[in-house]
Short mmCIF file of C-alpha atoms and ligand atoms in Angstrom, two decimals:
data_model
loop_
_atom_site.label_atom_id
_atom_site.label_comp_id
_atom_site.label_asym_id
_atom_site.label_seq_id
_atom_site.Cartn_x
_atom_site.Cartn_y
_atom_site.Cartn_z
CA MET A 1 6.87 131.89 -74.98
CA GLN A 2 6.37 128.16 -75.70
CA GLN A 3 8.68 126.13 -78.51
CA SER A 4 6.85 123.16 -79.62
CA GLU A 5 6.84 120.55 -82.18
CA ILE A 6 4.88 120.89 -85.44
CA SER A 7 2.79 117.50 -84.58
CA ILE A 8 1.38 119.08 -81.58
CA ILE A 9 1.06 122.41 -82.83
CA LEU A 10 -1.20 121.25 -85.58
CA GLN A 11 -3.44 119.83 -82.88
CA SER A 12 -3.63 123.10 -81.02
CA GLU A 13 -6.51 125.53 -80.46
CA PRO A 14 -5.14 129.08 -81.67
CA SER A 15 -4.15 131.12 -78.96
CA PRO A 16 -2.99 134.82 -78.00
CA LEU A 17 0.18 133.46 -76.56
CA GLU A 18 3.31 133.79 -78.96
CA ILE A 19 4.82 130.71 -80.13
CA THR A 20 8.39 129.93 -81.54
CA VAL A 21 8.56 126.73 -83.93
CA LYS A 22 11.90 125.63 -85.63
CA GLY A 23 12.11 123.38 -88.61
CA TRP A 24 13.17 123.26 -92.34
CA VAL A 25 11.64 124.95 -95.13
CA ARG A 26 9.88 122.32 -97.60
CA SER A 27 8.35 125.50 -99.76
CA PHE A 28 7.77 129.37 -99.84
CA ARG A 29 4.82 130.11 -102.13
CA SER A 30 4.47 133.82 -103.32
CA ASN A 31 6.88 135.22 -100.90
CA ARG A 32 3.84 134.44 -98.45
CA PHE A 33 3.45 130.95 -97.34
CA ILE A 34 6.17 128.97 -95.54
CA ALA A 35 5.71 125.21 -95.40
CA LEU A 36 7.75 124.21 -92.20
CA ASN A 37 8.82 120.73 -91.33
CA ASP A 38 10.29 119.38 -88.12
CA GLY A 39 10.35 116.11 -88.53
CA SER A 40 7.82 115.48 -85.85
CA THR A 41 4.81 114.82 -88.34
CA ILE A 42 4.61 114.29 -92.16
CA ARG A 43 2.30 117.10 -92.01
CA ASN A 44 3.70 120.81 -92.66
CA LEU A 45 2.88 123.75 -90.44
CA GLN A 46 1.65 126.71 -92.69
CA CYS A 47 3.68 129.74 -91.48
CA VAL A 48 2.07 133.17 -93.17
CA VAL A 49 4.18 136.01 -93.58
CA ASP A 50 3.13 139.65 -94.41
CA TYR A 51 5.98 140.15 -96.60
CA GLU A 52 5.38 144.14 -96.52
CA ASN A 53 6.61 143.77 -92.76
CA PHE A 54 9.70 142.06 -93.25
CA ASP A 55 13.44 142.81 -94.42
CA GLU A 56 13.71 141.49 -98.04
CA ASP A 57 16.90 140.30 -97.59
CA LEU A 58 16.04 137.84 -94.65
CA LEU A 59 12.91 136.51 -96.50
CA ARG A 60 15.29 135.75 -99.68
CA LYS A 61 17.07 133.62 -97.30
CA VAL A 62 14.03 131.56 -96.75
CA THR A 63 14.70 128.94 -99.32
CA VAL A 64 13.57 125.32 -99.42
CA GLY A 65 16.18 123.38 -97.09
CA ALA A 66 17.09 126.11 -94.72
CA ALA A 67 16.42 125.81 -90.86
CA ILE A 68 14.64 128.85 -89.46
CA ALA A 69 12.61 129.95 -86.49
CA VAL A 70 9.42 131.42 -86.59
CA THR A 71 7.74 133.22 -83.94
CA GLY A 72 4.21 134.51 -84.13
CA TYR A 73 0.45 133.48 -82.98
CA LEU A 74 -1.36 130.19 -83.49
CA VAL A 75 -4.56 131.21 -85.71
CA GLU A 76 -7.44 129.63 -87.60
CA SER A 77 -6.41 129.00 -90.95
CA GLN A 78 -7.91 130.85 -93.74
CA GLY A 79 -7.16 128.26 -96.41
CA SER A 80 -7.93 124.97 -96.64
CA GLY A 81 -5.66 121.94 -95.61
CA GLN A 82 -4.86 122.74 -92.44
CA ALA A 83 -7.11 123.82 -89.17
CA VAL A 84 -4.24 126.09 -87.73
CA GLU A 85 -1.26 128.23 -89.05
CA VAL A 86 0.96 130.50 -87.46
CA LYS A 87 0.97 134.31 -88.32
CA ALA A 88 4.46 135.21 -88.05
CA ASN A 89 5.97 138.14 -86.08
CA LYS A 90 9.49 137.42 -86.29
CA ILE A 91 11.69 135.07 -88.71
CA ALA A 92 15.04 133.78 -87.73
CA ILE A 93 17.52 132.21 -90.13
CA LEU A 94 19.05 129.40 -88.30
CA GLY A 95 20.86 127.94 -91.28
CA GLU A 96 20.84 128.98 -94.77
CA ALA A 97 20.57 126.46 -97.88
CA LYS A 98 21.72 128.27 -100.94
CA PRO A 99 19.47 127.40 -103.98
CA GLU A 100 22.18 127.07 -106.49
CA GLU A 101 23.56 124.10 -104.30
CA VAL A 102 20.07 122.86 -103.21
CA LYS A 103 19.47 122.25 -106.76
CA LEU A 104 22.19 119.79 -107.17
CA THR A 105 20.97 117.70 -104.48
CA ILE A 106 17.65 115.55 -103.94
CA LEU A 107 16.39 118.54 -101.44
CA SER A 108 15.45 120.44 -104.86
CA PRO A 109 11.60 120.23 -105.12
CA LYS A 110 11.04 117.75 -108.10
CA ARG A 111 10.27 113.91 -108.35
CA HIS A 112 13.55 111.96 -107.50
CA SER A 113 13.76 108.17 -107.85
CA LEU A 114 14.50 105.88 -104.89
CA GLU A 115 17.94 105.22 -106.50
CA THR A 116 18.83 108.71 -106.50
CA LEU A 117 17.67 108.98 -103.11
CA ARG A 118 19.48 105.87 -101.97
CA GLU A 119 22.72 108.13 -103.27
CA GLN A 120 22.13 110.92 -101.06
CA ALA A 121 20.97 108.95 -98.02
CA HIS A 122 22.11 111.39 -95.53
CA LEU A 123 19.51 114.01 -97.16
CA ARG A 124 16.86 111.65 -98.11
CA ILE A 125 15.34 111.99 -94.42
CA ARG A 126 14.17 115.29 -95.39
CA THR A 127 11.74 113.93 -97.80
CA ASN A 128 7.95 112.88 -96.91
CA THR A 129 8.43 109.29 -98.32
CA PHE A 130 11.57 108.72 -95.94
CA GLY A 131 10.01 110.62 -92.86
CA ALA A 132 7.33 108.40 -93.02
CA ILE A 133 9.24 105.08 -93.70
CA MET A 134 11.57 106.24 -90.48
CA ARG A 135 9.06 107.50 -88.07
CA THR A 136 7.25 104.06 -88.78
CA ARG A 137 10.59 102.00 -88.33
CA SER A 138 10.85 103.86 -85.01
CA LYS A 139 7.10 102.81 -83.71
CA LEU A 140 7.66 99.39 -85.19
CA ALA A 141 11.12 98.80 -82.83
CA PHE A 142 8.90 100.25 -79.58
CA ALA A 143 6.01 97.89 -80.51
CA VAL A 144 8.57 94.92 -80.61
CA HIS A 145 9.64 95.79 -76.98
CA GLU A 146 6.13 96.70 -75.78
CA TYR A 147 4.60 93.26 -76.93
CA PHE A 148 7.67 91.38 -75.23
CA GLN A 149 7.42 93.30 -71.96
CA LYS A 150 3.94 93.07 -71.83
CA ASN A 151 4.39 89.26 -71.99
CA ASN A 152 6.77 88.81 -69.53
CA PHE A 153 9.85 88.33 -71.78
CA HIS A 154 13.32 89.82 -70.59
CA TYR A 155 15.30 92.03 -72.94
CA PHE A 156 18.68 89.82 -73.45
CA HIS A 157 21.77 92.05 -75.06
CA SER A 158 23.47 89.18 -77.60
CA PRO A 159 27.00 89.51 -77.95
CA ILE A 160 27.97 91.33 -81.47
CA ILE A 161 31.53 89.77 -81.61
CA THR A 162 31.29 85.70 -81.22
CA GLY A 163 33.78 83.09 -81.70
CA SER A 164 31.24 80.89 -82.80
CA ASP A 165 28.74 80.32 -86.18
CA ALA A 166 25.26 80.13 -84.95
CA GLU A 167 23.99 79.27 -88.36
CA GLY A 168 26.89 77.01 -89.18
CA ALA A 169 26.85 78.54 -92.78
CA GLY A 170 30.08 80.24 -92.56
CA GLU A 171 28.88 83.65 -94.10
CA MET A 172 30.85 85.75 -91.45
CA PHE A 173 32.45 89.16 -91.03
CA ARG A 174 36.04 88.45 -89.48
CA VAL A 175 36.87 90.88 -86.60
CA THR A 176 40.81 91.12 -86.16
CA ALA A 177 42.91 93.41 -84.87
CA LEU A 178 45.85 92.01 -86.57
CA ASN A 179 47.99 94.03 -88.89
CA PRO A 180 46.56 93.03 -92.43
CA ASN A 181 50.06 93.64 -93.97
CA ASP A 182 52.11 91.73 -91.51
CA PRO A 183 50.09 89.43 -89.72
CA PRO A 184 51.73 86.74 -87.07
CA ARG A 185 52.15 83.51 -88.89
CA ASN A 186 52.44 79.97 -87.32
CA GLU A 187 54.69 77.22 -88.46
CA ASP A 188 52.78 76.40 -91.21
CA GLY A 189 52.51 79.94 -92.36
CA GLU A 190 48.85 80.33 -91.62
CA VAL A 191 47.67 83.70 -89.88
CA ASP A 192 47.91 82.84 -86.01
CA TYR A 193 44.99 84.01 -84.44
CA ASP A 194 46.03 82.94 -81.30
CA LYS A 195 47.82 86.20 -81.36
CA ASP A 196 44.98 88.15 -82.23
CA PHE A 197 43.01 90.39 -79.76
CA PHE A 198 40.93 87.88 -78.50
CA GLY A 199 43.48 85.12 -78.45
CA LYS A 200 41.09 83.16 -81.22
CA GLU A 201 39.19 83.62 -84.27
CA THR A 202 36.37 85.96 -84.09
CA ASN A 203 33.33 87.18 -85.99
CA LEU A 204 30.68 89.68 -86.17
CA THR A 205 27.48 87.59 -85.34
CA VAL A 206 25.33 86.13 -87.57
CA SER A 207 22.37 85.45 -84.93
CA GLY A 208 22.16 85.83 -81.24
CA GLN A 209 20.24 82.58 -81.01
CA LEU A 210 22.69 80.42 -79.21
CA GLU A 211 23.41 82.79 -76.57
CA ALA A 212 19.75 83.60 -76.22
CA GLU A 213 19.22 79.90 -75.48
CA THR A 214 21.71 80.15 -72.78
CA TYR A 215 19.75 82.88 -71.05
CA ALA A 216 16.33 81.29 -71.51
CA MET A 217 17.40 78.43 -69.47
CA GLY A 218 17.75 80.33 -66.75
CA LEU A 219 15.36 83.69 -67.36
CA GLY A 220 12.55 81.20 -69.04
CA LYS A 221 11.41 83.79 -72.05
CA VAL A 222 13.92 86.12 -73.53
CA TYR A 223 14.27 88.01 -76.77
CA THR A 224 17.17 89.96 -78.37
CA PHE A 225 16.67 92.90 -80.72
CA GLY A 226 19.70 93.70 -82.11
CA PRO A 227 21.98 94.30 -85.14
CA THR A 228 23.25 91.05 -87.15
CA PHE A 229 25.50 90.58 -89.97
CA ARG A 230 25.91 88.48 -92.94
CA ALA A 231 28.78 88.16 -95.66
CA GLU A 232 26.48 86.60 -98.10
CA ASN A 233 26.54 87.81 -101.62
CA SER A 234 23.03 88.58 -102.14
CA ASN A 235 22.20 91.12 -104.04
CA THR A 236 18.66 90.92 -103.80
CA SER A 237 15.80 93.56 -102.54
CA ARG A 238 15.41 91.44 -99.28
CA HIS A 239 18.99 90.92 -98.36
CA LEU A 240 21.37 93.10 -96.12
CA ALA A 241 24.69 92.62 -94.87
CA GLU A 242 23.71 94.11 -91.68
CA PHE A 243 20.45 93.80 -90.68
CA TRP A 244 18.21 93.89 -87.25
CA MET A 245 17.00 90.69 -86.11
CA ILE A 246 14.42 90.05 -82.99
CA GLU A 247 14.90 86.66 -81.91
CA PRO A 248 12.62 85.28 -78.88
CA GLU A 249 13.60 82.14 -77.24
CA MET A 250 11.44 80.41 -74.67
CA ALA A 251 11.82 77.58 -72.19
CA PHE A 252 8.95 75.09 -72.34
CA PHE A 253 7.60 76.00 -75.73
CA ASP A 254 7.13 73.40 -78.12
CA LEU A 255 7.03 74.15 -81.80
CA ALA A 256 3.00 74.73 -81.89
CA ALA A 257 3.42 77.14 -79.20
CA ASN A 258 6.48 78.79 -81.21
CA MET A 259 4.16 79.17 -84.25
CA ASP A 260 1.53 80.67 -82.17
CA LEU A 261 3.74 83.33 -80.18
CA ALA A 262 5.25 84.26 -83.84
CA GLU A 263 1.57 84.82 -85.31
CA ASP A 264 0.18 86.48 -82.36
CA PHE A 265 3.51 89.01 -82.12
CA ILE A 266 3.34 89.93 -85.94
CA LYS A 267 -0.27 90.75 -85.63
CA TYR A 268 0.38 92.83 -82.43
CA VAL A 269 2.90 95.03 -84.15
CA ILE A 270 1.09 95.68 -87.34
CA GLY A 271 -1.87 96.53 -85.15
CA TYR A 272 0.24 99.15 -83.37
CA ALA A 273 1.68 100.75 -86.74
CA LEU A 274 -1.82 100.77 -88.02
CA GLU A 275 -3.04 102.71 -84.93
CA ASN A 276 0.19 104.64 -84.14
CA CYS A 277 1.24 105.38 -87.72
CA ALA A 278 -1.83 106.32 -89.23
CA GLU A 279 -0.79 109.51 -91.21
CA ASP A 280 2.62 108.20 -92.47
CA LEU A 281 0.65 105.12 -93.56
CA GLU A 282 -1.73 106.88 -95.18
CA PHE A 283 0.90 108.70 -96.99
CA LEU A 284 2.84 105.56 -98.03
CA GLU A 285 -0.31 103.87 -99.19
CA GLU A 286 -0.78 106.78 -101.68
CA ARG A 287 2.77 106.60 -102.60
CA LEU A 288 2.23 103.10 -103.53
CA LEU A 289 -0.98 103.68 -105.77
CA GLN A 290 0.90 105.93 -107.66
CA GLU A 291 3.93 103.65 -108.17
CA GLU A 292 1.96 100.89 -109.01
CA LYS A 293 0.26 103.07 -111.91
CA SER A 294 2.98 102.36 -113.99
CA LYS A 295 2.56 98.77 -113.90
CA PRO A 296 0.35 96.53 -116.10
CA GLN A 297 -2.98 95.83 -114.28
CA ALA A 298 -2.16 92.20 -113.74
CA GLU A 299 0.73 93.15 -111.40
CA ARG A 300 -1.16 95.68 -109.16
CA SER A 301 -2.11 94.45 -106.03
CA GLU A 302 -5.77 94.03 -105.23
CA MET A 303 -5.61 95.55 -101.94
CA THR A 304 -4.30 99.02 -100.40
CA LEU A 305 -1.38 98.87 -98.15
CA ARG A 306 -3.72 99.56 -95.16
CA GLU A 307 -6.51 96.71 -96.41
CA LYS A 308 -3.16 94.21 -96.65
CA LEU A 309 -2.13 95.21 -93.27
CA ASN A 310 -5.67 94.56 -91.73
CA PHE A 311 -5.80 91.28 -93.60
CA ILE A 312 -2.93 90.09 -91.64
CA ILE A 313 -4.51 90.78 -88.76
CA ASP A 314 -7.74 89.45 -89.68
CA ASN A 315 -6.75 86.18 -90.90
CA ASN A 316 -5.33 83.07 -89.29
CA PHE A 317 -1.94 82.01 -90.87
CA LYS A 318 -2.01 79.06 -92.95
CA ARG A 319 -0.13 76.14 -91.00
CA VAL A 320 1.26 73.42 -93.72
CA THR A 321 3.79 70.97 -93.64
CA TYR A 322 6.97 71.07 -96.07
CA THR A 323 5.79 68.01 -97.40
CA GLU A 324 2.29 69.32 -98.24
CA ALA A 325 3.92 72.08 -99.82
CA ILE A 326 6.48 70.25 -101.88
CA ASP A 327 3.19 68.32 -103.37
CA ILE A 328 1.29 71.53 -104.31
CA LEU A 329 4.61 72.78 -105.87
CA LYS A 330 5.10 69.79 -107.67
CA ARG A 331 1.66 69.99 -108.93
CA SER A 332 1.43 73.75 -109.80
CA LYS A 333 1.25 75.14 -113.33
CA PRO A 334 4.47 77.20 -112.91
CA ASN A 335 6.20 73.76 -112.13
CA GLN A 336 4.60 71.71 -114.61
CA LYS A 337 5.03 74.59 -117.60
CA LYS A 338 8.74 74.70 -116.41
CA LYS A 339 8.30 78.40 -115.08
CA PHE A 340 9.91 78.37 -112.00
CA LYS A 341 13.94 78.91 -112.44
CA TYR A 342 14.04 76.16 -109.83
CA LEU A 343 12.08 72.96 -110.71
CA ILE A 344 10.67 71.12 -107.84
CA ASP A 345 10.68 67.59 -108.34
CA GLU A 346 11.37 65.72 -105.16
CA TRP A 347 11.26 65.86 -101.63
CA GLY A 348 14.19 67.45 -100.01
CA ALA A 349 14.49 70.23 -102.33
CA ASP A 350 15.42 73.66 -100.72
CA LEU A 351 12.65 76.40 -101.40
CA GLN A 352 13.47 79.45 -103.25
CA SER A 353 11.73 82.69 -102.91
CA GLU A 354 9.66 81.83 -105.93
CA HIS A 355 8.26 78.85 -104.28
CA GLU A 356 7.33 80.74 -100.96
CA ARG A 357 5.78 83.52 -102.69
CA TYR A 358 3.80 81.04 -105.28
CA LEU A 359 2.48 79.52 -101.84
CA VAL A 360 1.50 82.67 -100.41
CA GLU A 361 0.49 84.66 -103.25
CA LYS A 362 -1.42 82.50 -105.83
CA HIS A 363 -2.01 79.18 -103.81
CA PHE A 364 -3.05 80.06 -100.44
CA LYS A 365 -3.43 84.12 -100.63
CA CYS A 366 -2.62 84.27 -96.90
CA PRO A 367 0.30 84.28 -94.75
CA VAL A 368 1.88 80.67 -94.72
CA ILE A 369 3.66 78.83 -91.58
CA LEU A 370 5.66 76.05 -93.08
CA PHE A 371 6.93 73.47 -90.85
CA ASP A 372 8.64 70.18 -90.40
CA TYR A 373 11.48 70.82 -93.03
CA PRO A 374 13.50 68.13 -94.16
CA ALA A 375 16.72 67.83 -91.67
CA LYS A 376 19.53 68.23 -94.29
CA ILE A 377 18.50 71.45 -95.62
CA LYS A 378 18.27 73.10 -91.77
CA ALA A 379 20.44 74.35 -89.12
CA PHE A 380 21.95 71.68 -86.58
CA TYR A 381 20.37 72.71 -83.81
CA MET A 382 16.66 72.21 -84.95
CA ARG A 383 14.63 69.22 -83.03
CA LEU A 384 14.75 65.80 -84.93
CA ASN A 385 10.94 64.57 -85.30
CA GLU A 386 10.44 61.09 -85.13
CA ASP A 387 10.61 60.17 -88.39
CA GLY A 388 14.24 60.44 -88.64
CA LYS A 389 14.29 63.02 -91.33
CA THR A 390 12.31 66.10 -90.81
CA VAL A 391 13.15 68.70 -88.34
CA ARG A 392 10.90 70.95 -85.93
CA ALA A 393 11.59 74.35 -87.95
CA MET A 394 8.92 76.87 -89.01
CA ASP A 395 9.21 79.67 -91.42
CA VAL A 396 6.55 82.28 -91.75
CA LEU A 397 5.91 83.46 -95.10
CA PHE A 398 4.34 86.79 -96.41
CA PRO A 399 3.13 87.97 -99.45
CA GLY A 400 5.53 90.02 -101.38
CA ILE A 401 8.42 89.31 -98.95
CA GLY A 402 8.87 85.64 -98.74
CA GLU A 403 10.54 84.53 -95.60
CA ILE A 404 9.81 86.81 -92.83
CA VAL A 405 10.47 84.76 -89.96
CA GLY A 406 12.76 81.51 -89.36
CA GLY A 407 12.59 79.34 -86.20
CA SER A 408 12.43 76.10 -84.71
CA GLN A 409 12.21 73.80 -81.68
CA ARG A 410 15.56 73.31 -80.60
CA GLU A 411 17.34 69.97 -80.02
CA GLU A 412 17.05 69.44 -76.20
CA ARG A 413 18.72 65.52 -76.28
CA TYR A 414 22.41 65.83 -75.54
CA ASP A 415 23.20 62.46 -77.59
CA VAL A 416 21.09 63.56 -80.59
CA LEU A 417 22.48 66.78 -80.88
CA VAL A 418 26.31 65.56 -80.95
CA GLU A 419 25.53 63.29 -83.39
CA LYS A 420 23.92 66.00 -85.66
CA MET A 421 26.97 68.15 -85.12
CA LYS A 422 29.05 65.31 -86.00
CA ALA A 423 27.15 64.75 -89.09
CA MET A 424 27.16 68.27 -89.94
CA ASP A 425 31.09 69.21 -89.21
CA ILE A 426 30.20 71.48 -86.36
CA PRO A 427 33.08 71.52 -83.84
CA GLU A 428 31.85 70.32 -80.38
CA GLU A 429 34.94 72.22 -78.25
CA GLU A 430 33.57 75.49 -79.67
CA LEU A 431 29.99 74.95 -78.43
CA TYR A 432 31.08 73.03 -75.11
CA TRP A 433 28.72 75.77 -73.59
CA TYR A 434 25.89 75.22 -75.77
CA LEU A 435 26.11 71.07 -75.42
CA ASP A 436 26.16 71.67 -71.45
CA LEU A 437 22.55 73.35 -71.42
CA ARG A 438 21.44 70.03 -72.52
CA LYS A 439 23.46 68.29 -69.48
CA PHE A 440 22.21 70.54 -66.90
CA GLY A 441 18.22 70.74 -66.86
CA THR A 442 17.69 70.27 -70.20
CA CYS A 443 14.25 70.87 -71.84
CA VAL A 444 12.06 71.66 -74.20
CA HIS A 445 12.58 74.90 -75.87
CA SER A 446 11.78 77.07 -79.02
CA GLY A 447 12.54 80.24 -80.75
CA PHE A 448 12.61 82.26 -83.72
CA GLY A 449 14.09 85.06 -85.81
CA LEU A 450 12.43 87.94 -87.35
CA GLY A 451 13.98 90.07 -89.76
CA PHE A 452 13.11 93.76 -88.72
CA GLU A 453 13.76 95.35 -92.20
CA ARG A 454 11.50 92.90 -93.71
CA LEU A 455 8.79 93.92 -91.36
CA VAL A 456 9.44 97.45 -92.36
CA GLN A 457 9.25 96.66 -96.01
CA PHE A 458 5.73 94.86 -95.47
CA VAL A 459 4.14 97.63 -93.14
CA THR A 460 5.53 100.45 -95.26
CA GLY A 461 4.94 98.84 -98.67
CA MET A 462 8.62 99.45 -99.70
CA GLY A 463 9.77 97.03 -102.60
CA ASN A 464 13.46 97.25 -101.57
CA ILE A 465 15.17 96.53 -98.51
CA ARG A 466 17.78 99.34 -99.17
CA ASP A 467 15.01 101.97 -98.21
CA VAL A 468 13.99 100.79 -94.97
CA ILE A 469 17.24 101.27 -92.95
CA PRO A 470 18.92 104.37 -92.86
CA TYR A 471 22.33 103.30 -94.34
CA PRO A 472 22.02 99.96 -95.86
CA ARG A 473 25.25 97.92 -95.88
CA THR A 474 25.33 95.54 -99.10
CA PRO A 475 27.75 94.01 -101.34
CA GLY A 476 29.93 96.65 -102.67
CA ASN A 477 28.26 99.53 -100.39
CA ALA A 478 29.21 100.72 -97.37
CA GLU A 479 28.88 104.59 -98.05
CA PHE A 480 27.88 107.23 -95.19
O1 4AD B 1 16.34 82.26 -90.90
P1 4AD B 1 17.38 82.64 -90.37
O2 4AD B 1 18.61 82.80 -90.77
O3 4AD B 1 17.37 82.18 -89.04
C1 4AD B 1 18.23 82.45 -87.74
O4 4AD B 1 19.21 83.32 -87.82
C2 4AD B 1 17.91 81.85 -86.67
N1 4AD B 1 19.09 81.61 -85.50
C3 4AD B 1 17.08 82.51 -85.91
C4 4AD B 1 16.17 82.06 -84.73
O5 4AD B 1 15.74 80.77 -84.47
N2 4AD B 1 16.46 82.59 -83.53
O6 4AD B 1 17.15 84.16 -90.06
C5 4AD B 1 15.91 84.96 -89.48
C6 4AD B 1 15.14 86.01 -90.34
C7 4AD B 1 14.69 85.88 -91.79
O7 4AD B 1 13.45 84.94 -91.50
C8 4AD B 1 14.73 86.81 -92.19
O8 4AD B 1 13.68 87.64 -91.99
C9 4AD B 1 15.84 87.79 -91.50
O9 4AD B 1 16.29 86.93 -90.36
N3 4AD B 1 17.16 87.62 -92.30
C10 4AD B 1 17.38 88.70 -93.25
N4 4AD B 1 17.12 89.86 -93.25
C11 4AD B 1 17.95 90.82 -94.12
N5 4AD B 1 18.92 90.36 -94.85
C12 4AD B 1 19.60 89.27 -94.54
N6 4AD B 1 20.43 89.02 -95.32
C13 4AD B 1 18.58 88.45 -93.92
N7 4AD B 1 19.05 87.03 -93.32
C14 4AD B 1 17.97 86.73 -92.58
MG1 MG B 2 15.95 81.15 -92.78
#
């Protein structure tokens, strides 16, 4: 007797050998048809029961949500909708789900809003929507590794606990083992972190970039893929306090090579999902169509989900300097008519997501890579251009998402870097090791960071980032 996953069974030929399949009941129609799902695929396996041959008490326990094992023969399906089905010889109840209790949860068979599903994030993975999203997320994670490994990158594990602020933005979560009610204090009455676990102040990392740079200076091409943390109070559909970031870092790459890599990488992983998540994407595409039906015509997208994904693969990303972008935005209708929340009136303004989305969705109508930003609005480590006021930064902007990638060529010149750190109040003594890289065999190098959840959002068409990570951490929420 074989036990296999439903994804495999559904592709198998009818056979006189008995099989056993285990899963959760999605529905039980007419006391005859069990729709069984085991998470291996979005599709259910139909198990046909001759109720005359089964104990009534047993069949009463075949309810939505219950875990069961069905033993029987794989036969050609009589009904439409599936090629094969299981003719049940034996059913075992592995774990009951009482209907009166199920009724109070999202497992109950009716439409539940995404908000309600979020409140029961421990159960939402049993829905078609979350099964499809999380299987796609898993495939995308694999594609990330496959891309970099195929291209001779080394996977580098950046530390989670750090003593430095990579982005210099101060939005960090403190890590401490001190007693919050009675921490040791110094003479000035301040908390004495010298007495803390690490003998210094430490935080959860906001980015593995600085450490990745040290490894790129020995391994050549590296990438990180791990959790990062930001204590920014952003309650948007694109921000998480804990998110997964992918950060490649390459010795001897200039900004143009960095942009080439970002574009090639994104196209690869999206292509991988199209090829390997076909059924899940088909389901999510249909879900999106239904969702959009409630929107006014003007707000509906012109392309279906898979058309959008193919569009990314088939078109070159438009490369535009920050300066050109500001000109376009200044002259744009929403700016002239004061429709932007933040009006663009001069060079140097930081771009908000409304501006990024205007450029991508209204003006260029394709992914855009903006580069050469003003030094003032970007991090200290970015390479200063010859004009003395812009840096070799690049952001990749996507329709519906805005910024999906942020990266740069790094400042490799010791003196210029020290100057910039002074100007931006970045303490040199904390980053002596980072400065050392510029003393011992410094070279042109570049890298970028891609927010994994924003990628999963784009590929699955989900509007809210909280729905593409199993347990979202956002301001005021760390349930589960
Ligand atoms: O632009 P960011 O802040 O860049 C860095 O951290 C660099 N150190 C990366 C590098 O060059 N190695 O973040 C990079 C990307 C953003 O483009 C965005 O996709 C994602 O990380 N991101 C977030 N995703 C979800 N929630 C948040 N709060 C995010 N903040 C950034
Ligand atoms: Mg950024």
